[in-house]
Short mmCIF file of C-alpha atoms and ligand atoms in Angstrom, two decimals:
data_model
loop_
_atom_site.label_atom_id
_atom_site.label_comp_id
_atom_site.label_asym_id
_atom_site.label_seq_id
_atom_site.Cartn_x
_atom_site.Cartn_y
_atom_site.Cartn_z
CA UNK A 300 124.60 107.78 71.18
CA UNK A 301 123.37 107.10 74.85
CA UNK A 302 125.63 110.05 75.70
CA UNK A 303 123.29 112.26 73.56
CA UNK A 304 119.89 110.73 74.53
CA UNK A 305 120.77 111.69 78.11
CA UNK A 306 121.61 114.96 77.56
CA UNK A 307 118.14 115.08 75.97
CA UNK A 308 116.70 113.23 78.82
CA UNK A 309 118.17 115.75 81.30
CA UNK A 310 117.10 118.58 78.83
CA UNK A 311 113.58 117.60 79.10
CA UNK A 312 113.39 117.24 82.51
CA UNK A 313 115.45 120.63 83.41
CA UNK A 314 112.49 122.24 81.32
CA UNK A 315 109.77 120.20 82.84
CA UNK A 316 107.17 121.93 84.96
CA UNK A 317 105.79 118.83 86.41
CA UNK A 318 107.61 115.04 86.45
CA UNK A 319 105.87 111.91 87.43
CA UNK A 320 108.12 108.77 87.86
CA UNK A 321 107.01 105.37 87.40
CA UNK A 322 108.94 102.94 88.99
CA UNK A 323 109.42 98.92 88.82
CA UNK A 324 111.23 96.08 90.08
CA UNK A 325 114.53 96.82 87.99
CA UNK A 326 115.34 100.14 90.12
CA UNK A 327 115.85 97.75 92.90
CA UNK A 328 117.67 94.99 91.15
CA UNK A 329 121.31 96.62 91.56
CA UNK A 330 119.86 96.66 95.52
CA UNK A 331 119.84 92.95 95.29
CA UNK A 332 116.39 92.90 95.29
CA UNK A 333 115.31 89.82 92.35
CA UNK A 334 112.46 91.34 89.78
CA UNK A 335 109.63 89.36 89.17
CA UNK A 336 109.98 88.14 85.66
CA UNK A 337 114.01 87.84 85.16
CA UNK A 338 113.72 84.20 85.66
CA UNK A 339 110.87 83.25 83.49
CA UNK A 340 107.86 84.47 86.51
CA UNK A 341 108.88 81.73 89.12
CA UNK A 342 110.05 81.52 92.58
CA UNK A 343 111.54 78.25 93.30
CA UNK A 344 109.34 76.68 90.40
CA UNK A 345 106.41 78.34 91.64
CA UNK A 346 104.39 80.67 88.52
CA UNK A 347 104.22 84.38 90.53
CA UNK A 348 100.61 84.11 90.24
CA UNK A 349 100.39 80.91 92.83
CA UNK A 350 102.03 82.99 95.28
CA UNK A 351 100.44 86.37 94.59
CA UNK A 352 97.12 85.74 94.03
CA UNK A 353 94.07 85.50 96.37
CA UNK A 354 93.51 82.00 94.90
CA UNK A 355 96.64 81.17 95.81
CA UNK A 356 96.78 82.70 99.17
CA UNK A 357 93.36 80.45 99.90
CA UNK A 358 95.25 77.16 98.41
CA UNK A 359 98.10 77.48 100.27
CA UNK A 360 98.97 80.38 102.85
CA UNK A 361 102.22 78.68 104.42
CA UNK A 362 103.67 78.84 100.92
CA UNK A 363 102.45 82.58 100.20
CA UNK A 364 104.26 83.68 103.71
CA UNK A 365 107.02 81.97 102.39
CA UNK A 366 107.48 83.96 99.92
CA UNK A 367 107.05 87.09 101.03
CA UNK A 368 109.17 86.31 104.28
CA UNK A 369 112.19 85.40 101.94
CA UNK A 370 111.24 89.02 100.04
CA UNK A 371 111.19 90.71 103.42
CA UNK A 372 114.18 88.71 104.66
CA UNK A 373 116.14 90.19 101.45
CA UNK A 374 114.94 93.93 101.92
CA UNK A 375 115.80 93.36 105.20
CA UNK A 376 119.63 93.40 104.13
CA UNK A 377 119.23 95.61 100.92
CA UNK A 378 119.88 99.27 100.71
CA UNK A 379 119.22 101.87 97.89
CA UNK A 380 121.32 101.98 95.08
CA UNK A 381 122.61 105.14 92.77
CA UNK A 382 119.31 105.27 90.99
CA UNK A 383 116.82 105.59 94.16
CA UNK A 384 119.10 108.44 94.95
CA UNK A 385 119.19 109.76 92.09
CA UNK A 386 115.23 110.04 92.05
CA UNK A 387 115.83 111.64 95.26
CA UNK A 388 117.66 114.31 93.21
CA UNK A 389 114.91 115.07 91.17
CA UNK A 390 112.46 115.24 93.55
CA UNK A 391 114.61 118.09 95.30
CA UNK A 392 114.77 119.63 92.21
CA UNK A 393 110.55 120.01 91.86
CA UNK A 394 109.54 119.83 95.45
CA UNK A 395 105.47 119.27 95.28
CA UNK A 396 105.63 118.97 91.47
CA UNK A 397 107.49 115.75 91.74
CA UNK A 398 105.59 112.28 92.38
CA UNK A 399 106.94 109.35 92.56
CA UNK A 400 104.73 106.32 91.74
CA UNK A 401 105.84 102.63 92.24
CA UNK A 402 104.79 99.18 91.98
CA UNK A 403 107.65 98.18 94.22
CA UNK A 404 106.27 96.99 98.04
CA UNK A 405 110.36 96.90 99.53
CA UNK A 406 110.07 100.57 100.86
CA UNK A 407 113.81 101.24 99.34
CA UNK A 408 112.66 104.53 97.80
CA UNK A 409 111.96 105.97 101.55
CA UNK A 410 114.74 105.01 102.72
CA UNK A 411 116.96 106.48 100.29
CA UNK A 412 114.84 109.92 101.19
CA UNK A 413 112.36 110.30 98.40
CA UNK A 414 108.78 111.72 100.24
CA UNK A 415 106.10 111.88 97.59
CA UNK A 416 105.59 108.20 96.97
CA UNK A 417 102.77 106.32 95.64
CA UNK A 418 102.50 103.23 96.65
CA UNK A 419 100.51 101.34 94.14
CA UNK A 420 100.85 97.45 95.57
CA UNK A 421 101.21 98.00 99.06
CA UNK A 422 103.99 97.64 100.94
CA UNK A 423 106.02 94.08 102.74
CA UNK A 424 106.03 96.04 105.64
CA UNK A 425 102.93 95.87 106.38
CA UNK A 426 100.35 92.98 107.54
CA UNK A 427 96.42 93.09 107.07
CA UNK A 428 94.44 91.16 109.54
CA UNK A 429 91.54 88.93 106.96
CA UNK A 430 89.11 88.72 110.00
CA UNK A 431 89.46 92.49 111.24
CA UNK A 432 91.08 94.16 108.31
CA UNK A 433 93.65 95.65 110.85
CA UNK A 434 96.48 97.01 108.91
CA UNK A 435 100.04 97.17 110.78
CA UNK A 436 103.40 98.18 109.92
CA UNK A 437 105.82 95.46 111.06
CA UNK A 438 108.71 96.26 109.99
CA UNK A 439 110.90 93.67 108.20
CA UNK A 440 111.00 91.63 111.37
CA UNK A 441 110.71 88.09 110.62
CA UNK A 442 106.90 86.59 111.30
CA UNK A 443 106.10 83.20 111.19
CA UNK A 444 104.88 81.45 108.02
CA UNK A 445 101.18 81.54 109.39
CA UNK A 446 101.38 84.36 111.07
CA UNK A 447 97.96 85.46 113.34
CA UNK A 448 96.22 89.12 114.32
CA UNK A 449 97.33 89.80 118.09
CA UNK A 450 94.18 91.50 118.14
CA UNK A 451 91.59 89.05 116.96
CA UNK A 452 93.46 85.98 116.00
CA UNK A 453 92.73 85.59 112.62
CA UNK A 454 95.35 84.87 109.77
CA UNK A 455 97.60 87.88 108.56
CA UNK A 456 98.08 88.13 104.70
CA UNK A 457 100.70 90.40 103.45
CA UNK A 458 99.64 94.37 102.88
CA UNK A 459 100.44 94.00 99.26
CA UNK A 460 97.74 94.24 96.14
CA UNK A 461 97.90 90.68 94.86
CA UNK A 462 96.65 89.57 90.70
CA UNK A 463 92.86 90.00 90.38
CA UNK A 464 93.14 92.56 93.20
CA UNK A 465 91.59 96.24 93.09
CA UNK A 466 94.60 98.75 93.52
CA UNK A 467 93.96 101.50 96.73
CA UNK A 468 91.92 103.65 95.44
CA UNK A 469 92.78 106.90 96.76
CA UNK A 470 96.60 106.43 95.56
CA UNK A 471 95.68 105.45 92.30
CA UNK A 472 93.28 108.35 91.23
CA UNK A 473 96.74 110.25 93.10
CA UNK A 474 98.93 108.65 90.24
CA UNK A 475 96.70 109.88 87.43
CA UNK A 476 96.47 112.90 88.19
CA UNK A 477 100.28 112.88 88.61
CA UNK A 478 100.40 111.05 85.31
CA UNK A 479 97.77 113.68 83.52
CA UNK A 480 99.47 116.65 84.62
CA UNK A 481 102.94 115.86 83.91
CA UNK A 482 105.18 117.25 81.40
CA UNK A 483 107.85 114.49 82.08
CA UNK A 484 107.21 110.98 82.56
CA UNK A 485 110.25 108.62 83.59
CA UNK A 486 109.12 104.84 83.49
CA UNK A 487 112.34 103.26 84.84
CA UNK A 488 112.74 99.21 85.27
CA UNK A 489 109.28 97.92 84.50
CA UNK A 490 108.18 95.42 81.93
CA UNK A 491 105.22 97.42 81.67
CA UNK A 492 103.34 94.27 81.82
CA UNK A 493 100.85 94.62 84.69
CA UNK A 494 97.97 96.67 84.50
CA UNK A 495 96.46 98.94 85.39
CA UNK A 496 99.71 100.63 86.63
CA UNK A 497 101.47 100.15 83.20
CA UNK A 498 98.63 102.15 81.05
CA UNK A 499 99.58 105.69 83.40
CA UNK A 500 101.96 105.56 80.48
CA UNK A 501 99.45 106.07 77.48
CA UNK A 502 97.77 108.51 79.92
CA UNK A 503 100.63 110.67 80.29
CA UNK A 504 101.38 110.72 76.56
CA UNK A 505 97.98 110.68 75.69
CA UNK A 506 96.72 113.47 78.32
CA UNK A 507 93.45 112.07 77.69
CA UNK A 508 92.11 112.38 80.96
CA UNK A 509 92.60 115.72 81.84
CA UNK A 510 91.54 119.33 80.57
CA UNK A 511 94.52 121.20 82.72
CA UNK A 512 97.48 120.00 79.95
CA UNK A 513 97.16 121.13 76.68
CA UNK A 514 100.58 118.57 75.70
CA UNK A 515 101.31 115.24 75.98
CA UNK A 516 104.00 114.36 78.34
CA UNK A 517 107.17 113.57 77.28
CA UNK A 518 108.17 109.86 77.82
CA UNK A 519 111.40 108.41 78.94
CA UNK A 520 112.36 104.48 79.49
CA UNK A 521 115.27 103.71 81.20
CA UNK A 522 115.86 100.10 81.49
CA UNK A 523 118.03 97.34 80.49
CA UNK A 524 115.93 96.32 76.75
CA UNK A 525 112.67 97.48 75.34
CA UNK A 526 109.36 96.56 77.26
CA UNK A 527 105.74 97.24 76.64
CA UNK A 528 106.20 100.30 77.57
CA UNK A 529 109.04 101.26 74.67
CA UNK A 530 106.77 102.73 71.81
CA UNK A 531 105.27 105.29 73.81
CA UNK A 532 108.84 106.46 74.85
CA UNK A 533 109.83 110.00 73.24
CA UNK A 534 113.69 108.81 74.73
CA UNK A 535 114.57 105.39 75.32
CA UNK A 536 117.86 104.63 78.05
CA UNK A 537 118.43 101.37 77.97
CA UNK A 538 121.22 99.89 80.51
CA UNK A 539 121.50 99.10 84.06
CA UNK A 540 119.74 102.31 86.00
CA UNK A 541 121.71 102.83 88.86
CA UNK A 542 124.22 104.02 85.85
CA UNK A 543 121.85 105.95 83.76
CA UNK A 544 119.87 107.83 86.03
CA UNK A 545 122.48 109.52 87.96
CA UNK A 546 124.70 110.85 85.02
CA UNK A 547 120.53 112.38 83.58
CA UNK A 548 120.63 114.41 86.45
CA UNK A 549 124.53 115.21 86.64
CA UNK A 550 123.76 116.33 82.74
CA UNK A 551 120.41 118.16 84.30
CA UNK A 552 123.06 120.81 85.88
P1 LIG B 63 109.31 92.95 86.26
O1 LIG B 63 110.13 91.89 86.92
O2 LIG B 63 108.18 92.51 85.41
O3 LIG B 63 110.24 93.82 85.33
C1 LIG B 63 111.46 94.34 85.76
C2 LIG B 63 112.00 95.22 84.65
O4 LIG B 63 113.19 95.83 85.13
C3 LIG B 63 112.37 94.48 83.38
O5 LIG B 63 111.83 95.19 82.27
C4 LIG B 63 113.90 94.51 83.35
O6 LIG B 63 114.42 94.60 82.04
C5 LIG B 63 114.17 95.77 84.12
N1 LIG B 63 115.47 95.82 84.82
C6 LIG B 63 116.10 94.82 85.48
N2 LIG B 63 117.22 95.25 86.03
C7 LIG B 63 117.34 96.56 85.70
C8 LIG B 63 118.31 97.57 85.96
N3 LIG B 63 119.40 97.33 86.69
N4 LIG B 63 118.10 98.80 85.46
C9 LIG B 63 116.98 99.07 84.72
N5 LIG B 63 116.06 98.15 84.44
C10 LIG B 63 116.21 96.92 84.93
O7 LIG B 63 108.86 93.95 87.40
P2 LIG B 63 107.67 95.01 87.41
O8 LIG B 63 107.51 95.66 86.09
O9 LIG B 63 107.88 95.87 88.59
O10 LIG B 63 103.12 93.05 91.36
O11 LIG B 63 106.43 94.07 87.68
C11 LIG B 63 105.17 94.66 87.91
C12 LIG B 63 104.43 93.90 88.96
O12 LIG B 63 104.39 92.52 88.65
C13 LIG B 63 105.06 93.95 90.34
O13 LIG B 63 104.74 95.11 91.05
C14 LIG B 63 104.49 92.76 90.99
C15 LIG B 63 104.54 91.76 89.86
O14 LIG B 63 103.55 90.83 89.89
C16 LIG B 63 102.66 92.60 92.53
O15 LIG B 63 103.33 92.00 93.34
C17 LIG B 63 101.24 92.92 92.72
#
């Protein structure tokens, strides 16, 4: 059966014209990179939302760096698995029709050489001063758990779009257009969850947004079970991607 729906899965995509990508926290987990809901939303018995919230950031900022210097800490020693390469495939494959939209911060899609990538939720690399607004890319080196702006002194918060936060602008009318214009959508290891990046998925199968596409997108889900995102998926692949997504584009040949 799951031999089939990947030869369909490669089928569509060999015929595709234009492919987004819509990427979670799963595509990372064979990294070793822990996605945010597998144990019930908590880190150490903290809900997600205490440490990724503004709120939460104004409570208690020592905690907040805490967390994201254990999540930086633990990039720091990851690397790409099968399934970030394999999206690397594809995108040689379709060149500038190829965009590859995330909601992962840990940069692993770079470094296993994908180039058009939309960063919906920021990035753990970088800081973002809250008295200047500076914006720096750090790295992964290790910063202290309240760490300050060398240029004006201020706390540093984490470059990443936090709940109740307004997503970059700029790259998010990018990903609907990518979303609207594509004839292939792969959603691959998100719960599908967290809006507004999960409803790109109605828009692509809905194309209601756009005049240029006279069809709706086809849908594919590759994850381990169903999600949110499951009924508006024309294929469903559901096991571990760094499996899956590399024999789609073996079967693509
Ligand atoms: P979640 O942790 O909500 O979901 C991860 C998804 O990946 C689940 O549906 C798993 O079944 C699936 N999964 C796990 N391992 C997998 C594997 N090896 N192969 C395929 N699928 C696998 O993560 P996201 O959907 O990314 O936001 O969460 C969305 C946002 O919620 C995150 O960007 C983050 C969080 O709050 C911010 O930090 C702003």
């Amino acid at each position: 059966m799951t031999d089939a729906l990947i030869r369909r899965a490669a089928l569509e995509l060999a015929t595709a014209r234009r492919v987004a990508v819509l990427t979670g926290a799963g595509v990372s987990a064979e990294s070793g990179v822990p996605t945010f809901r597998a144990a019930e939303g908590l880190w150490e018995n903290h809900p997600i939302e205490q440490v990724a919230s503004p709120q939460g950031f104004n409570r208690d900022p020592q905690l907040v760096w805490q967390f994201y210097n254990a999540r930086r800490a633990t990039v720091a020693k990851v690397t790409p698995n099968p399934a970030h390469h394999a999206l690397v495939q594809i995108e040689k494959r379709f060149g500038d029709n190829f965009a590859l939209i995330t909601q992962n911060v840990d940069g692993l899609h770079q470094q296993a050489g994908s180039v058009n990538v939309m960063e919906l939720h920021g990035s753990l690399y970088r800081t973002r001063c809250t008295g200047c607004r500076r914006i720096e890319d750090r790295g992964l080196e290790p910063l202290g758990e309240m760490p300050e702006c060398s240029r004006c002194g201020a706390l540093l918060r984490p470059d990443i779009v936090w709940f109740g936060e307004e997503l970059p602008q700029t790259i998010w009318q990018e990903a609907i257009v990518a979303a609207a214009q594509c004839d292939v959508m792969l959603v691959v290891g998100t719960s599908a969850v967290v809006h507004p990046a999960a409803s790109l998925i109605p828009m692509a199968r809905r194309c209601d947004i756009s005049d240029e596409k006279s069809t709706p997108a086809t849908v594919i889900e590759v994850n381990l079970d169903r999600t949110g995102a499951s009924d508006f998926a024309d294929i469903g692949l559901y096991g571990p991607a760094g499996e899956l997504l590399p024999k789609v584009v073996e079967a693509m040949d």
